[in-house]
Amino acid sequence: MTLPVVLVAGLHADARRATVDALLRAVPRGVALHHDFSTAPAGTLHRTLRDHSGVLTSGPAPLVNDCACCALREDLLPELERLADGGELCALAVVELWDSVEPRSVAELLSTAGDGRLALVGVVTAVDPALVHPCLANGDDLAGAGLAAAREDERTVGDTFARQLEYAPLLALVEGEAPPDAADRALLTQLHPLARLTGPGHPAFLREVTTGFDASAAAARVHPATALLPQEGEAAGVSTLVWRADRPFHPGRLYAALPDLACGALRSRGRFWLADRCETLLSWQAAGGALCVEALGPWLATLPEAAWPDVPSARRAAALVDWHPRLGDRGQHLVFTSPGLDTEALRALLESCLLTDAELAAHTADPAHWAHHGSDFDRLLEPIR
């Protein structure tokens, strides 16, 4: 027998628990499994299994390699498989993830569990709409907030919440003490326009949560090379700017502008390229003023044609949509979302960081010339080899 599994994620613990409780009420033979990371400094996680009537079992799960996330991976599958082996005693397993655990890694773990006993049927992030803005604006390290999932966890509150929010195809909206306003909902819909928004009390909630989940499609939807980024929009004082350009950034001018660009919007993300790294696709992720820039390998335009069959089909399709006759898939595609967004100032700052006509002409004539000069981006990325 295959046991259906639903993941419930989110930094908003009260909203998350309310969502889990609603699922347990809707499925009498449903159970919820939760690993509490707050006990990790003492060397264990605390595992709780409960149903709609209360706690069924509770106990420690030891850390693995001094890492709470490793312990979760090692302990979660055996526990779910044990529930699946119980046959009809369990009709639904709800995995309530701890505050800062991102659903993607757990979803991919469950999706590759190959013995057929488990089926991931839904991923939902529980959200208190009134807390979306303050969470995204929080640039504090998770460790400082007591939310680190491992000793070396360097994530921030804002970027962790952004990934939780943007990965799940369903957002469960649970109002807390402060009622949300129109700007809160506009922010949610502009950040994740493809998400279904519903409340745990809605009659169709169970059906919405358990419609099925494709981990490969979800990964492609958030990967910078294939991301379905938001479109421009404006509502209730919240705006989204979509900025695109063909020519590369000047590395020095862009690096100098990073603080203003990272703080210019509550959330920004996308992909870009630099004049001194013509072959490298770079990702941009910022929330709460904290910016993460990463090198994600080559643009498809730089690969020999013989290598294309080895590239995932989603990546090839995304590249061909905007294929440039000379540049291929190389280009700037950045999206900024925020209340009170100064779109004109952002657009002007971004355009000032592009190569000028003279610089572009020199770059086109000799692209390798730029690669011989170091830039401040060497502090953020691996040196060019």
mmCIF file of C-alpha atoms in Angstrom:
data_model
loop_
_atom_site.group_PDB
_atom_site.id
_atom_site.type_symbol
_atom_site.label_atom_id
_atom_site.label_comp_id
_atom_site.label_asym_id
_atom_site.label_seq_id
_atom_site.Cartn_x
_atom_site.Cartn_y
_atom_site.Cartn_z
ATOM 1 C CA MET A 1 0.000 0.000 0.000
ATOM 2 C CA THR A 2 1.252 3.498 -0.887
ATOM 3 C CA LEU A 3 1.077 6.129 1.829
ATOM 4 C CA PRO A 4 0.287 9.677 0.618
ATOM 5 C CA VAL A 5 2.556 12.316 2.165
ATOM 6 C CA VAL A 6 2.100 16.094 2.426
ATOM 7 C CA LEU A 7 4.845 18.532 3.425
ATOM 8 C CA VAL A 8 3.883 21.636 5.393
ATOM 9 C CA ALA A 9 6.648 24.251 5.625
ATOM 10 C CA GLY A 10 6.983 27.816 6.825
ATOM 11 C CA LEU A 11 8.685 30.170 9.268
ATOM 12 C CA HIS A 12 5.300 31.159 10.704
ATOM 13 C CA ALA A 13 4.935 28.398 13.295
ATOM 14 C CA ASP A 14 1.362 29.237 14.360
ATOM 15 C CA ALA A 15 0.171 29.281 10.754
ATOM 16 C CA ARG A 16 2.003 26.025 10.061
ATOM 17 C CA ARG A 17 0.438 24.239 13.037
ATOM 18 C CA ALA A 18 -3.024 25.523 12.159
ATOM 19 C CA THR A 19 -2.576 24.125 8.653
ATOM 20 C CA VAL A 20 -1.461 20.741 9.984
ATOM 21 C CA ASP A 21 -4.385 20.657 12.436
ATOM 22 C CA ALA A 22 -6.821 21.355 9.591
ATOM 23 C CA LEU A 23 -5.427 18.418 7.612
ATOM 24 C CA LEU A 24 -5.679 16.089 10.609
ATOM 25 C CA ARG A 25 -9.306 17.104 11.156
ATOM 26 C CA ALA A 26 -10.058 16.462 7.484
ATOM 27 C CA VAL A 27 -8.448 13.001 7.475
ATOM 28 C CA PRO A 28 -9.418 11.024 10.619
ATOM 29 C CA ARG A 29 -6.673 8.437 10.052
ATOM 30 C CA GLY A 30 -4.090 11.084 9.266
ATOM 31 C CA VAL A 31 -0.994 11.623 11.389
ATOM 32 C CA ALA A 32 1.552 14.432 11.603
ATOM 33 C CA LEU A 33 5.283 13.883 12.040
ATOM 34 C CA HIS A 34 7.424 16.754 13.317
ATOM 35 C CA HIS A 35 11.124 17.037 14.118
ATOM 36 C CA ASP A 36 11.906 19.911 16.480
ATOM 37 C CA PHE A 37 15.363 21.374 15.835
ATOM 38 C CA SER A 38 15.399 23.579 18.945
ATOM 39 C CA THR A 39 16.994 20.694 20.888
ATOM 40 C CA ALA A 40 19.873 20.321 18.376
ATOM 41 C CA PRO A 41 22.418 22.156 20.587
ATOM 42 C CA ALA A 42 21.959 19.307 23.089
ATOM 43 C CA GLY A 43 22.806 16.745 20.394
ATOM 44 C CA THR A 44 19.343 15.499 19.366
ATOM 45 C CA LEU A 45 16.185 16.360 17.515
ATOM 46 C CA HIS A 46 12.835 15.826 19.201
ATOM 47 C CA ARG A 47 10.455 13.720 17.103
ATOM 48 C CA THR A 48 6.690 13.918 17.680
ATOM 49 C CA LEU A 49 3.962 11.878 16.038
ATOM 50 C CA ARG A 50 0.380 12.996 16.605
ATOM 51 C CA ASP A 51 -3.112 12.697 15.209
ATOM 52 C CA HIS A 52 -6.219 14.868 15.626
ATOM 53 C CA SER A 53 -6.667 13.688 19.231
ATOM 54 C CA GLY A 54 -3.135 14.427 20.463
ATOM 55 C CA VAL A 55 0.415 13.077 20.733
ATOM 56 C CA LEU A 56 0.862 9.394 19.880
ATOM 57 C CA THR A 57 4.625 9.042 20.408
ATOM 58 C CA SER A 58 7.455 11.396 21.293
ATOM 59 C CA GLY A 59 11.196 10.930 21.639
ATOM 60 C CA PRO A 60 14.718 11.927 20.595
ATOM 61 C CA ALA A 61 16.447 11.383 17.267
ATOM 62 C CA PRO A 62 20.248 11.689 17.438
ATOM 63 C CA LEU A 63 22.139 14.192 15.298
ATOM 64 C CA VAL A 64 24.085 12.894 12.314
ATOM 65 C CA ASN A 65 27.479 14.492 11.609
ATOM 66 C CA ASP A 66 26.547 17.246 14.069
ATOM 67 C CA CYS A 67 23.893 18.351 11.574
ATOM 68 C CA ALA A 68 20.178 18.592 12.310
ATOM 69 C CA CYS A 69 19.242 18.462 8.616
ATOM 70 C CA CYS A 70 21.280 15.278 8.171
ATOM 71 C CA ALA A 71 19.486 13.788 11.159
ATOM 72 C CA LEU A 72 16.123 14.718 9.639
ATOM 73 C CA ARG A 73 16.999 12.962 6.383
ATOM 74 C CA GLU A 74 18.218 9.854 8.210
ATOM 75 C CA ASP A 75 15.213 9.646 10.535
ATOM 76 C CA LEU A 76 12.327 10.823 8.360
ATOM 77 C CA LEU A 77 12.231 8.084 5.716
ATOM 78 C CA PRO A 78 12.317 5.151 8.174
ATOM 79 C CA GLU A 79 9.526 6.737 10.214
ATOM 80 C CA LEU A 80 7.354 7.293 7.152
ATOM 81 C CA GLU A 81 8.060 3.791 5.867
ATOM 82 C CA ARG A 82 7.050 2.384 9.235
ATOM 83 C CA LEU A 83 3.748 4.244 8.943
ATOM 84 C CA ALA A 84 3.297 2.946 5.397
ATOM 85 C CA ASP A 85 3.900 -0.617 6.571
ATOM 86 C CA GLY A 86 0.975 -0.213 8.971
ATOM 87 C CA GLY A 87 -1.378 -0.526 6.027
ATOM 88 C CA GLU A 88 -4.797 1.062 6.478
ATOM 89 C CA LEU A 89 -3.963 2.303 9.977
ATOM 90 C CA CYS A 90 -2.643 5.524 8.410
ATOM 91 C CA ALA A 91 -4.453 7.292 5.551
ATOM 92 C CA LEU A 92 -2.233 10.387 5.273
ATOM 93 C CA ALA A 93 1.169 11.402 6.667
ATOM 94 C CA VAL A 94 1.669 15.124 7.175
ATOM 95 C CA VAL A 95 5.312 16.113 7.612
ATOM 96 C CA GLU A 96 5.432 19.386 9.537
ATOM 97 C CA LEU A 97 8.854 20.837 8.818
ATOM 98 C CA TRP A 98 10.651 22.878 11.445
ATOM 99 C CA ASP A 99 10.750 26.673 11.089
ATOM 100 C CA SER A 100 13.824 27.171 8.895
ATOM 101 C CA VAL A 101 13.775 23.860 6.997
ATOM 102 C CA GLU A 102 13.194 24.497 3.301
ATOM 103 C CA PRO A 103 10.736 22.147 1.621
ATOM 104 C CA ARG A 104 12.750 21.575 -1.558
ATOM 105 C CA SER A 105 15.414 19.264 -0.093
ATOM 106 C CA VAL A 106 12.815 17.174 1.750
ATOM 107 C CA ALA A 107 10.503 17.025 -1.268
ATOM 108 C CA GLU A 108 13.337 15.776 -3.468
ATOM 109 C CA LEU A 109 14.322 13.222 -0.840
ATOM 110 C CA LEU A 110 10.793 11.809 -0.716
ATOM 111 C CA SER A 111 10.381 11.912 -4.485
ATOM 112 C CA THR A 112 13.439 9.703 -4.972
ATOM 113 C CA ALA A 113 12.415 7.139 -2.345
ATOM 114 C CA GLY A 114 12.039 4.388 -4.899
ATOM 115 C CA ASP A 115 10.297 1.440 -3.233
ATOM 116 C CA GLY A 116 6.762 2.675 -3.895
ATOM 117 C CA ARG A 117 5.633 2.820 -0.267
ATOM 118 C CA LEU A 118 5.498 6.622 -0.182
ATOM 119 C CA ALA A 119 3.908 9.144 -2.560
ATOM 120 C CA LEU A 120 4.483 12.870 -2.124
ATOM 121 C CA VAL A 121 1.092 14.335 -3.049
ATOM 122 C CA GLY A 122 1.469 17.918 -1.913
ATOM 123 C CA VAL A 123 3.763 20.677 -0.667
ATOM 124 C CA VAL A 124 2.298 23.691 1.088
ATOM 125 C CA THR A 125 3.869 26.677 2.824
ATOM 126 C CA ALA A 126 1.777 28.093 5.650
ATOM 127 C CA VAL A 127 1.808 31.883 5.766
ATOM 128 C CA ASP A 128 0.518 34.596 8.049
ATOM 129 C CA PRO A 129 0.003 37.324 5.399
ATOM 130 C CA ALA A 130 0.677 40.149 7.862
ATOM 131 C CA LEU A 131 4.134 38.693 8.596
ATOM 132 C CA VAL A 132 5.323 38.356 4.986
ATOM 133 C CA HIS A 133 6.799 41.853 4.805
ATOM 134 C CA PRO A 134 8.674 41.737 8.145
ATOM 135 C CA CYS A 135 10.025 38.245 7.413
ATOM 136 C CA LEU A 136 11.334 39.189 3.970
ATOM 137 C CA ALA A 137 12.819 42.400 5.360
ATOM 138 C CA ASN A 138 14.743 40.496 8.038
ATOM 139 C CA GLY A 139 18.388 40.291 7.003
ATOM 140 C CA ASP A 140 19.526 38.671 10.277
ATOM 141 C CA ASP A 141 21.393 35.376 10.182
ATOM 142 C CA LEU A 142 19.325 32.352 11.181
ATOM 143 C CA ALA A 143 21.897 31.546 13.854
ATOM 144 C CA GLY A 144 21.317 34.887 15.549
ATOM 145 C CA ALA A 145 17.573 34.240 15.513
ATOM 146 C CA GLY A 146 18.011 30.758 17.007
ATOM 147 C CA LEU A 147 16.816 29.147 13.787
ATOM 148 C CA ALA A 148 19.987 27.685 12.278
ATOM 149 C CA ALA A 149 19.566 24.141 10.967
ATOM 150 C CA ALA A 150 23.278 23.313 11.191
ATOM 151 C CA ARG A 151 26.399 24.717 12.785
ATOM 152 C CA GLU A 152 27.600 26.143 9.460
ATOM 153 C CA ASP A 153 24.158 27.466 8.419
ATOM 154 C CA GLU A 154 24.808 30.924 6.923
ATOM 155 C CA ARG A 155 21.328 31.643 5.576
ATOM 156 C CA THR A 156 19.346 34.707 6.601
ATOM 157 C CA VAL A 157 15.760 34.873 7.773
ATOM 158 C CA GLY A 158 14.647 36.785 4.675
ATOM 159 C CA ASP A 159 16.191 34.566 2.006
ATOM 160 C CA THR A 160 15.053 31.386 3.792
ATOM 161 C CA PHE A 161 11.470 32.593 3.958
ATOM 162 C CA ALA A 162 11.590 33.706 0.313
ATOM 163 C CA ARG A 163 12.588 30.209 -0.831
ATOM 164 C CA GLN A 164 9.927 28.576 1.350
ATOM 165 C CA LEU A 165 7.345 30.916 -0.137
ATOM 166 C CA GLU A 166 8.365 30.608 -3.787
ATOM 167 C CA TYR A 167 8.853 26.827 -3.917
ATOM 168 C CA ALA A 168 5.431 25.630 -2.760
ATOM 169 C CA PRO A 169 2.634 25.555 -5.349
ATOM 170 C CA LEU A 170 0.084 26.175 -2.578
ATOM 171 C CA LEU A 171 0.151 28.848 0.115
ATOM 172 C CA ALA A 172 -2.091 28.264 3.127
ATOM 173 C CA LEU A 173 -3.098 31.681 4.480
ATOM 174 C CA VAL A 174 -3.687 31.787 8.236
ATOM 175 C CA GLU A 175 -4.371 35.146 9.848
ATOM 176 C CA GLY A 176 -2.588 35.837 13.124
ATOM 177 C CA GLU A 177 -3.021 38.575 15.690
ATOM 178 C CA ALA A 178 -2.545 41.394 13.170
ATOM 179 C CA PRO A 179 -5.102 41.343 10.333
ATOM 180 C CA PRO A 180 -3.569 41.543 6.843
ATOM 181 C CA ASP A 181 -4.342 44.391 4.478
ATOM 182 C CA ALA A 182 -4.532 44.721 0.698
ATOM 183 C CA ALA A 183 -0.783 45.360 0.451
ATOM 184 C CA ASP A 184 -0.007 42.060 2.209
ATOM 185 C CA ARG A 185 -2.019 40.065 -0.311
ATOM 186 C CA ALA A 186 -0.618 42.080 -3.248
ATOM 187 C CA LEU A 187 2.896 41.294 -2.040
ATOM 188 C CA LEU A 188 2.134 37.575 -1.924
ATOM 189 C CA THR A 189 0.559 37.455 -5.372
ATOM 190 C CA GLN A 190 3.384 39.426 -6.980
ATOM 191 C CA LEU A 191 6.099 37.339 -5.320
ATOM 192 C CA HIS A 192 4.521 34.036 -6.359
ATOM 193 C CA PRO A 193 1.839 34.661 -9.002
ATOM 194 C CA LEU A 194 1.585 30.949 -9.864
ATOM 195 C CA ALA A 195 0.708 29.883 -6.314
ATOM 196 C CA ARG A 196 -2.771 28.863 -5.293
ATOM 197 C CA LEU A 197 -3.827 30.874 -2.228
ATOM 198 C CA THR A 198 -6.338 29.310 0.126
ATOM 199 C CA GLY A 199 -7.193 29.056 3.797
ATOM 200 C CA PRO A 200 -7.113 25.798 5.798
ATOM 201 C CA GLY A 201 -10.788 26.278 6.569
ATOM 202 C CA HIS A 202 -11.824 26.276 2.920
ATOM 203 C CA PRO A 203 -14.017 23.275 1.952
ATOM 204 C CA ALA A 204 -11.696 22.427 -0.934
ATOM 205 C CA PHE A 205 -8.490 22.719 1.110
ATOM 206 C CA LEU A 206 -7.765 18.993 1.376
ATOM 207 C CA ARG A 207 -8.291 18.497 -2.344
ATOM 208 C CA GLU A 208 -6.071 21.506 -3.125
ATOM 209 C CA VAL A 209 -3.266 20.176 -0.921
ATOM 210 C CA THR A 210 -3.284 16.604 -2.252
ATOM 211 C CA THR A 211 -3.577 17.159 -6.022
ATOM 212 C CA GLY A 212 -0.063 15.794 -6.611
ATOM 213 C CA PHE A 213 3.453 17.185 -6.732
ATOM 214 C CA ASP A 214 6.207 17.052 -9.355
ATOM 215 C CA ALA A 215 9.580 17.712 -7.709
ATOM 216 C CA SER A 216 11.399 18.046 -11.051
ATOM 217 C CA ALA A 217 8.955 20.678 -12.297
ATOM 218 C CA ALA A 218 9.159 22.533 -8.989
ATOM 219 C CA ALA A 219 12.960 22.596 -9.160
ATOM 220 C CA ALA A 220 12.884 23.963 -12.713
ATOM 221 C CA ARG A 221 10.359 26.626 -11.685
ATOM 222 C CA VAL A 222 12.743 28.146 -9.116
ATOM 223 C CA HIS A 223 16.145 27.495 -10.722
ATOM 224 C CA PRO A 224 17.610 30.808 -11.962
ATOM 225 C CA ALA A 225 18.238 29.419 -15.451
ATOM 226 C CA THR A 226 14.642 28.261 -15.934
ATOM 227 C CA ALA A 227 12.695 30.210 -13.299
ATOM 228 C CA LEU A 228 9.204 31.378 -14.133
ATOM 229 C CA LEU A 229 9.886 34.839 -12.743
ATOM 230 C CA PRO A 230 7.035 37.253 -11.931
ATOM 231 C CA GLN A 231 5.733 39.726 -14.493
ATOM 232 C CA GLU A 232 5.517 43.464 -13.954
ATOM 233 C CA GLY A 233 2.647 44.519 -11.736
ATOM 234 C CA GLU A 234 1.365 47.141 -9.339
ATOM 235 C CA ALA A 235 -1.382 46.911 -6.724
ATOM 236 C CA ALA A 236 -2.035 48.395 -3.288
ATOM 237 C CA GLY A 237 1.293 50.229 -3.332
ATOM 238 C CA VAL A 238 3.300 47.085 -4.170
ATOM 239 C CA SER A 239 5.212 47.033 -7.458
ATOM 240 C CA THR A 240 7.235 44.537 -9.466
ATOM 241 C CA LEU A 241 9.867 45.713 -11.922
ATOM 242 C CA VAL A 242 11.081 43.294 -14.590
ATOM 243 C CA TRP A 243 14.373 44.528 -16.031
ATOM 244 C CA ARG A 244 16.042 42.944 -19.055
ATOM 245 C CA ALA A 245 19.034 43.857 -21.202
ATOM 246 C CA ASP A 246 21.263 42.182 -23.780
ATOM 247 C CA ARG A 247 24.649 43.768 -23.096
ATOM 248 C CA PRO A 248 26.769 42.614 -20.137
ATOM 249 C CA PHE A 249 27.392 44.451 -16.888
ATOM 250 C CA HIS A 250 30.625 46.285 -16.229
ATOM 251 C CA PRO A 251 31.917 44.310 -13.207
ATOM 252 C CA GLY A 252 33.343 47.326 -11.401
ATOM 253 C CA ARG A 253 30.275 49.544 -11.732
ATOM 254 C CA LEU A 254 27.896 46.736 -10.848
ATOM 255 C CA TYR A 255 29.889 45.762 -7.778
ATOM 256 C CA ALA A 256 29.851 49.371 -6.556
ATOM 257 C CA ALA A 257 26.056 49.466 -7.025
ATOM 258 C CA LEU A 258 25.337 46.175 -5.212
ATOM 259 C CA PRO A 259 24.412 47.727 -1.828
ATOM 260 C CA ASP A 260 21.862 50.068 -3.409
ATOM 261 C CA LEU A 261 20.463 47.352 -5.658
ATOM 262 C CA ALA A 262 20.195 44.778 -2.858
ATOM 263 C CA CYS A 263 18.397 47.259 -0.606
ATOM 264 C CA GLY A 264 16.312 48.778 -3.388
ATOM 265 C CA ALA A 265 13.582 46.152 -3.089
ATOM 266 C CA LEU A 266 12.195 43.821 -0.478
ATOM 267 C CA ARG A 267 12.882 40.858 -2.784
ATOM 268 C CA SER A 268 14.851 40.565 -6.010
ATOM 269 C CA ARG A 269 16.062 37.604 -8.041
ATOM 270 C CA GLY A 270 17.063 36.505 -11.507
ATOM 271 C CA ARG A 271 20.112 35.834 -13.676
ATOM 272 C CA PHE A 272 22.782 38.050 -15.188
ATOM 273 C CA TRP A 273 26.154 38.134 -16.905
ATOM 274 C CA LEU A 274 29.362 40.112 -16.523
ATOM 275 C CA ALA A 275 31.774 41.326 -19.161
ATOM 276 C CA ASP A 276 34.656 39.471 -17.519
ATOM 277 C CA ARG A 277 32.699 36.210 -17.200
ATOM 278 C CA CYS A 278 31.081 35.839 -20.601
ATOM 279 C CA GLU A 279 30.699 32.091 -20.311
ATOM 280 C CA THR A 280 29.154 31.991 -16.836
ATOM 281 C CA LEU A 281 25.490 32.227 -15.900
ATOM 282 C CA LEU A 282 25.234 34.109 -12.599
ATOM 283 C CA SER A 283 22.275 33.998 -10.248
ATOM 284 C CA TRP A 284 20.951 36.887 -8.153
ATOM 285 C CA GLN A 285 18.979 36.325 -4.941
ATOM 286 C CA ALA A 286 18.313 39.148 -2.457
ATOM 287 C CA ALA A 287 15.939 39.609 0.476
ATOM 288 C CA GLY A 288 16.087 41.944 3.426
ATOM 289 C CA GLY A 289 19.148 43.686 1.990
ATOM 290 C CA ALA A 290 21.195 40.453 1.996
ATOM 291 C CA LEU A 291 22.426 39.482 -1.478
ATOM 292 C CA CYS A 292 23.662 36.103 -2.706
ATOM 293 C CA VAL A 293 25.420 35.899 -6.073
ATOM 294 C CA GLU A 294 26.430 32.482 -7.410
ATOM 295 C CA ALA A 295 28.026 31.041 -10.531
ATOM 296 C CA LEU A 296 25.782 28.337 -11.986
ATOM 297 C CA GLY A 297 27.890 27.016 -14.827
ATOM 298 C CA PRO A 298 28.001 27.910 -18.505
ATOM 299 C CA TRP A 299 25.390 29.626 -20.630
ATOM 300 C CA LEU A 300 24.099 27.202 -23.249
ATOM 301 C CA ALA A 301 25.439 29.493 -25.971
ATOM 302 C CA THR A 302 28.969 28.633 -24.837
ATOM 303 C CA LEU A 303 28.491 24.854 -25.041
ATOM 304 C CA PRO A 304 29.268 22.791 -28.150
ATOM 305 C CA GLU A 305 26.167 21.531 -29.889
ATOM 306 C CA ALA A 306 27.138 17.954 -29.044
ATOM 307 C CA ALA A 307 26.680 18.743 -25.342
ATOM 308 C CA TRP A 308 23.095 19.967 -25.640
ATOM 309 C CA PRO A 309 21.434 16.541 -25.345
ATOM 310 C CA ASP A 310 22.935 16.267 -21.853
ATOM 311 C CA VAL A 311 21.251 19.506 -20.755
ATOM 312 C CA PRO A 312 17.828 19.129 -19.064
ATOM 313 C CA SER A 313 14.949 19.771 -21.456
ATOM 314 C CA ALA A 314 13.553 22.560 -19.249
ATOM 315 C CA ARG A 315 16.856 24.411 -19.520
ATOM 316 C CA ARG A 316 16.983 24.030 -23.299
ATOM 317 C CA ALA A 317 13.370 25.195 -23.661
ATOM 318 C CA ALA A 318 13.912 28.249 -21.443
ATOM 319 C CA ALA A 319 17.025 29.220 -23.395
ATOM 320 C CA LEU A 320 15.334 28.958 -26.782
ATOM 321 C CA VAL A 321 12.404 31.172 -25.762
ATOM 322 C CA ASP A 322 14.644 34.256 -25.634
ATOM 323 C CA TRP A 323 17.462 33.118 -27.907
ATOM 324 C CA HIS A 324 19.456 36.030 -29.310
ATOM 325 C CA PRO A 325 20.993 35.603 -32.804
ATOM 326 C CA ARG A 326 24.456 36.621 -31.559
ATOM 327 C CA LEU A 327 24.379 36.193 -27.777
ATOM 328 C CA GLY A 328 22.279 33.054 -27.494
ATOM 329 C CA ASP A 329 20.746 32.730 -24.041
ATOM 330 C CA ARG A 330 23.082 35.277 -22.430
ATOM 331 C CA GLY A 331 21.310 38.299 -21.021
ATOM 332 C CA GLN A 332 20.137 40.179 -17.958
ATOM 333 C CA HIS A 333 16.809 39.190 -16.380
ATOM 334 C CA LEU A 334 16.251 40.630 -12.907
ATOM 335 C CA VAL A 335 12.972 41.099 -11.038
ATOM 336 C CA PHE A 336 12.431 43.463 -8.099
ATOM 337 C CA THR A 337 9.304 43.385 -5.892
ATOM 338 C CA SER A 338 8.565 45.731 -3.009
ATOM 339 C CA PRO A 339 6.090 48.166 -1.499
ATOM 340 C CA GLY A 340 7.031 51.693 -2.494
ATOM 341 C CA LEU A 341 9.417 50.510 -5.192
ATOM 342 C CA ASP A 342 11.244 53.354 -6.979
ATOM 343 C CA THR A 343 11.223 51.700 -10.385
ATOM 344 C CA GLU A 344 12.724 54.634 -12.268
ATOM 345 C CA ALA A 345 15.680 54.955 -9.911
ATOM 346 C CA LEU A 346 16.308 51.195 -10.031
ATOM 347 C CA ARG A 347 16.094 51.108 -13.806
ATOM 348 C CA ALA A 348 18.503 54.037 -14.139
ATOM 349 C CA LEU A 349 20.988 52.476 -11.706
ATOM 350 C CA LEU A 350 20.922 49.125 -13.491
ATOM 351 C CA GLU A 351 21.395 50.703 -16.907
ATOM 352 C CA SER A 352 24.335 52.756 -15.612
ATOM 353 C CA CYS A 353 26.085 49.469 -14.775
ATOM 354 C CA LEU A 354 25.918 48.124 -18.335
ATOM 355 C CA LEU A 355 28.802 48.463 -20.760
ATOM 356 C CA THR A 356 28.755 51.744 -22.656
ATOM 357 C CA ASP A 357 28.679 51.717 -26.443
ATOM 358 C CA ALA A 358 32.443 52.140 -26.585
ATOM 359 C CA GLU A 359 33.041 49.445 -23.971
ATOM 360 C CA LEU A 360 30.654 47.102 -25.769
ATOM 361 C CA ALA A 361 32.439 47.629 -29.083
ATOM 362 C CA ALA A 362 35.764 46.796 -27.459
ATOM 363 C CA HIS A 363 34.235 43.788 -25.714
ATOM 364 C CA THR A 364 32.761 42.474 -28.950
ATOM 365 C CA ALA A 365 36.104 42.861 -30.697
ATOM 366 C CA ASP A 366 38.068 41.100 -27.956
ATOM 367 C CA PRO A 367 35.946 39.395 -25.242
ATOM 368 C CA ALA A 368 39.014 37.619 -23.840
ATOM 369 C CA HIS A 369 40.583 40.983 -22.973
ATOM 370 C CA TRP A 370 38.220 41.379 -19.987
ATOM 371 C CA ALA A 371 38.969 37.928 -18.653
ATOM 372 C CA HIS A 372 42.569 38.898 -17.916
ATOM 373 C CA HIS A 373 41.541 41.612 -15.473
ATOM 374 C CA GLY A 374 40.453 40.794 -11.947
ATOM 375 C CA SER A 375 37.391 42.468 -10.457
ATOM 376 C CA ASP A 376 35.776 42.853 -7.074
ATOM 377 C CA PHE A 377 33.458 39.995 -7.991
ATOM 378 C CA ASP A 378 36.426 37.697 -7.374
ATOM 379 C CA ARG A 379 35.538 38.146 -3.690
ATOM 380 C CA LEU A 380 32.098 36.641 -4.304
ATOM 381 C CA LEU A 381 32.836 34.097 -7.009
ATOM 382 C CA GLU A 382 35.549 31.624 -7.866
ATOM 383 C CA PRO A 383 38.388 33.244 -9.840
ATOM 384 C CA ILE A 384 38.295 32.785 -13.584
ATOM 385 C CA ARG A 385 40.555 29.943 -14.705
#
